Amino acid sequence: MAAPSALLVMGVSGSGNPLLPRAPRMEEAQRRLGKGSHVTSMSSPQIHRRHPAVIPGWKFYDADDYHPEENRMKMGKGIPLNDQDRIPWLCNLHDILQRDVASGQHVILACSALKKVYRDILIQGKDGAPLKCDESGKEEKLAEVKLLVVHLTGSFEVISGRLLKRKGHFMSPELLQSQFDTLEPPSAPENFIQISVDKNLSEIIATIIETLK
């Protein structure tokens, strides 16, 4: 398989290192929703927000930053997102990946992407083949997103324990369980690796870089 042009760092909420700082934009979203509301991070850890040059030349996106306000409101009320909520958001993320890959930019995306269909949308868009109309109205095929899925895995007990210790972050056991129930771990023919959340940050980064060689 050709070298990946994009990395998807995925997993249930809390699958990342709880010692990493929360993103300022998520805190701003919480302020917009009002004091006492909780915007729970549905994406994987902020690995590259703290280490932006861990893979030189790779651009980092946090999928949470692209949720529409309606999704933020639901999450703030502790309501799980459904497919109708997620698909437009995923299509937008696909367009971002497609744009950068077409320009030669390598990309890292932190996104829960719990279902295979979600990951397929990130690669191909909602309707399958990644086609886009140019200014003349003619369809042109854009560069394919060659995706490497990095699945951060851990038990419910370990991850729920991490969330309980995370300052300013709340996800009830019911919401976390709903993510585990929804999760479809990547499998062949997907291009993926699995890394245990028991590994420390430097080990996770080293494994990713080694896979890219």
Coordinates of C-alpha atoms in Angstrom, one line a residue:
M1 CA 0.0 0.0 0.0
A2 CA 1.2 3.5 -0.8
A3 CA 2.4 5.7 2.0
P4 CA -0.5 7.4 3.8
S5 CA -1.2 11.0 3.1
A6 CA -3.4 11.3 6.3
L7 CA -3.4 9.9 9.8
L8 CA -6.7 9.4 11.7
V9 CA -6.1 9.2 15.4
M10 CA -9.3 7.6 16.7
G11 CA -10.9 6.1 19.8
V12 CA -13.6 6.7 22.4
S13 CA -13.6 9.8 24.4
G14 CA -10.8 9.6 27.0
S15 CA -8.6 7.2 25.1
G16 CA -5.8 9.8 25.2
N17 CA -3.4 11.0 27.8
P18 CA -5.4 12.8 30.5
L19 CA -2.4 14.9 31.4
L20 CA -2.5 16.7 28.1
P21 CA -4.1 20.2 28.3
R22 CA -7.6 20.6 26.9
A23 CA -7.9 22.6 23.8
P24 CA -8.7 26.3 24.4
R25 CA -11.4 26.2 21.7
M26 CA -13.3 23.5 23.5
E27 CA -13.2 25.7 26.6
E28 CA -14.5 28.6 24.6
A29 CA -17.3 26.4 23.3
Q30 CA -18.2 25.6 26.9
R31 CA -18.3 29.3 27.8
R32 CA -20.6 29.9 24.8
L33 CA -23.0 27.2 26.1
G34 CA -23.1 28.8 29.5
K35 CA -21.6 28.1 32.9
G36 CA -22.2 24.6 34.1
S37 CA -22.5 23.1 30.6
H38 CA -20.0 20.4 29.5
V39 CA -18.7 20.1 26.0
T40 CA -17.3 16.6 26.0
S41 CA -14.5 15.8 23.7
M42 CA -15.6 13.1 21.3
S43 CA -12.3 12.9 19.6
S44 CA -9.0 11.2 20.4
P45 CA -6.2 12.8 22.4
Q46 CA -4.6 16.2 21.7
I47 CA -1.3 14.5 20.9
H48 CA -0.2 16.9 18.3
R49 CA -1.7 20.0 19.8
R50 CA 1.0 19.8 22.4
H51 CA 3.6 18.4 20.0
P52 CA 2.8 20.2 16.7
A53 CA 6.1 19.3 15.1
V54 CA 6.2 15.6 16.2
I55 CA 5.9 14.7 12.5
P56 CA 7.5 17.7 10.6
G57 CA 5.4 19.0 7.8
W58 CA 2.2 17.3 8.9
K59 CA -0.8 19.6 9.6
F60 CA -3.0 18.8 12.6
Y61 CA -6.8 19.1 12.8
D62 CA -9.0 18.4 15.8
A63 CA -12.4 17.2 14.5
D64 CA -14.1 18.7 17.6
D65 CA -13.3 22.2 16.3
Y66 CA -15.6 21.6 13.3
H67 CA -18.8 20.5 15.0
P68 CA -21.7 22.8 14.2
E69 CA -23.4 24.6 17.0
E70 CA -26.3 22.2 17.1
N71 CA -23.9 19.3 17.8
R72 CA -22.2 21.3 20.5
M73 CA -25.5 22.0 22.2
K74 CA -26.4 18.3 22.2
M75 CA -23.1 17.3 23.7
G76 CA -23.3 20.1 26.2
K77 CA -26.6 18.6 27.4
G78 CA -25.1 15.1 27.6
I79 CA -27.0 13.8 24.6
P80 CA -25.1 11.4 22.3
L81 CA -24.8 12.4 18.7
N82 CA -26.5 10.2 16.1
D83 CA -25.7 9.5 12.5
Q84 CA -27.8 12.5 11.3
D85 CA -25.7 14.7 13.5
R86 CA -22.3 13.2 12.5
I87 CA -22.6 12.7 8.7
P88 CA -22.6 16.4 7.7
W89 CA -19.7 17.0 10.1
L90 CA -17.7 14.1 8.7
C91 CA -18.4 15.2 5.1
N92 CA -17.0 18.6 6.0
L93 CA -13.9 16.9 7.5
H94 CA -13.5 14.8 4.3
D95 CA -13.5 18.0 2.2
I96 CA -10.8 19.5 4.5
L97 CA -8.7 16.3 4.1
Q98 CA -9.3 16.2 0.4
R99 CA -8.3 19.8 -0.1
D100 CA -5.0 19.4 1.8
V101 CA -4.1 16.1 0.3
A102 CA -4.8 17.5 -3.2
S103 CA -2.3 20.3 -2.5
G104 CA 0.4 17.9 -1.3
Q105 CA -0.1 18.6 2.4
H106 CA 0.1 15.6 4.8
V107 CA -2.6 15.7 7.5
I108 CA -3.2 14.4 11.0
L109 CA -6.9 14.3 12.1
A110 CA -8.0 13.5 15.7
C111 CA -11.5 12.2 15.5
S112 CA -13.6 9.6 17.3
A113 CA -14.7 7.9 13.9
L114 CA -16.2 5.1 15.9
K115 CA -17.9 3.3 12.9
K116 CA -16.4 2.0 9.7
V117 CA -18.9 4.0 7.7
Y118 CA -17.6 7.2 9.4
R119 CA -14.1 6.3 8.4
D120 CA -15.2 5.5 4.9
I121 CA -16.8 9.0 4.7
L122 CA -13.5 10.6 5.7
I123 CA -11.8 8.8 2.9
Q124 CA -14.4 8.9 0.1
G125 CA -17.1 11.4 1.1
K126 CA -20.7 10.5 1.6
D127 CA -21.4 9.3 -1.9
G128 CA -18.4 7.1 -2.5
A129 CA -15.9 8.2 -5.1
P130 CA -14.3 11.6 -4.2
L131 CA -15.7 13.7 -7.1
K132 CA -15.9 17.5 -7.1
C133 CA -17.2 20.0 -9.7
D134 CA -14.8 22.6 -10.9
E135 CA -15.8 26.2 -11.8
S136 CA -17.0 25.1 -15.3
G137 CA -19.3 22.5 -13.7
K138 CA -17.3 19.5 -14.9
E139 CA -16.6 16.8 -12.4
E140 CA -12.9 16.2 -11.6
K141 CA -11.5 13.4 -9.5
L142 CA -9.4 14.7 -6.6
A143 CA -6.4 13.0 -5.0
E144 CA -7.4 10.0 -3.0
V145 CA -7.0 10.2 0.8
K146 CA -4.7 7.4 1.7
L147 CA -5.5 7.0 5.4
L148 CA -3.7 5.3 8.2
V149 CA -6.0 4.7 11.1
V150 CA -4.3 4.9 14.5
H151 CA -6.8 3.2 16.9
L152 CA -6.0 4.0 20.6
T153 CA -7.5 1.2 22.6
G154 CA -8.3 0.6 26.3
S155 CA -10.8 -1.0 28.6
F156 CA -14.0 0.8 29.9
E157 CA -12.6 0.7 33.4
V158 CA -9.3 2.3 32.4
I159 CA -10.8 5.0 30.2
S160 CA -13.6 5.9 32.6
G161 CA -11.1 6.3 35.3
R162 CA -9.1 8.7 33.2
L163 CA -12.2 10.8 32.5
L164 CA -13.0 11.1 36.1
K165 CA -9.6 12.6 36.8
R166 CA -9.7 15.0 33.9
K167 CA -10.4 18.5 35.1
G168 CA -13.2 20.4 33.4
H169 CA -14.2 17.3 31.4
F170 CA -17.2 15.2 32.1
M171 CA -18.7 12.2 30.5
S172 CA -21.2 10.0 32.3
P173 CA -20.7 6.3 32.4
E174 CA -23.8 6.0 30.2
L175 CA -22.4 8.3 27.5
L176 CA -19.0 6.5 27.6
Q177 CA -20.8 3.1 27.4
S178 CA -22.7 4.4 24.4
Q179 CA -19.4 5.1 22.6
F180 CA -18.1 1.6 23.4
D181 CA -21.4 0.1 22.1
T182 CA -21.1 2.2 18.9
L183 CA -17.4 1.4 18.4
E184 CA -16.5 -0.7 15.3
P185 CA -12.8 -1.4 15.7
P186 CA -10.9 -1.1 12.4
S187 CA -10.2 -4.4 10.7
A188 CA -8.9 -5.6 7.3
P189 CA -9.0 -4.3 4.6
E190 CA -8.6 -1.0 6.5
N191 CA -5.1 0.3 6.8
F192 CA -4.7 0.6 10.6
I193 CA -2.6 0.0 13.7
Q194 CA -3.7 -0.4 17.3
I195 CA -1.9 1.2 20.2
S196 CA -2.8 0.6 23.9
V197 CA -3.7 3.7 25.9
D198 CA -1.4 2.1 28.6
K199 CA 1.6 3.3 26.6
N200 CA 3.0 6.7 27.4
L201 CA 2.9 9.6 25.0
S202 CA 6.4 9.2 23.7
E203 CA 5.8 5.4 23.0
I204 CA 2.6 6.3 21.1
I205 CA 4.4 8.8 19.0
A206 CA 7.3 6.5 18.3
T207 CA 5.0 3.7 17.2
I208 CA 3.2 6.0 14.8
I209 CA 6.5 7.4 13.3
E210 CA 7.9 3.8 13.0
T211 CA 4.8 2.7 11.1
L212 CA 5.2 5.6 8.6
K213 CA 8.7 4.6 7.7

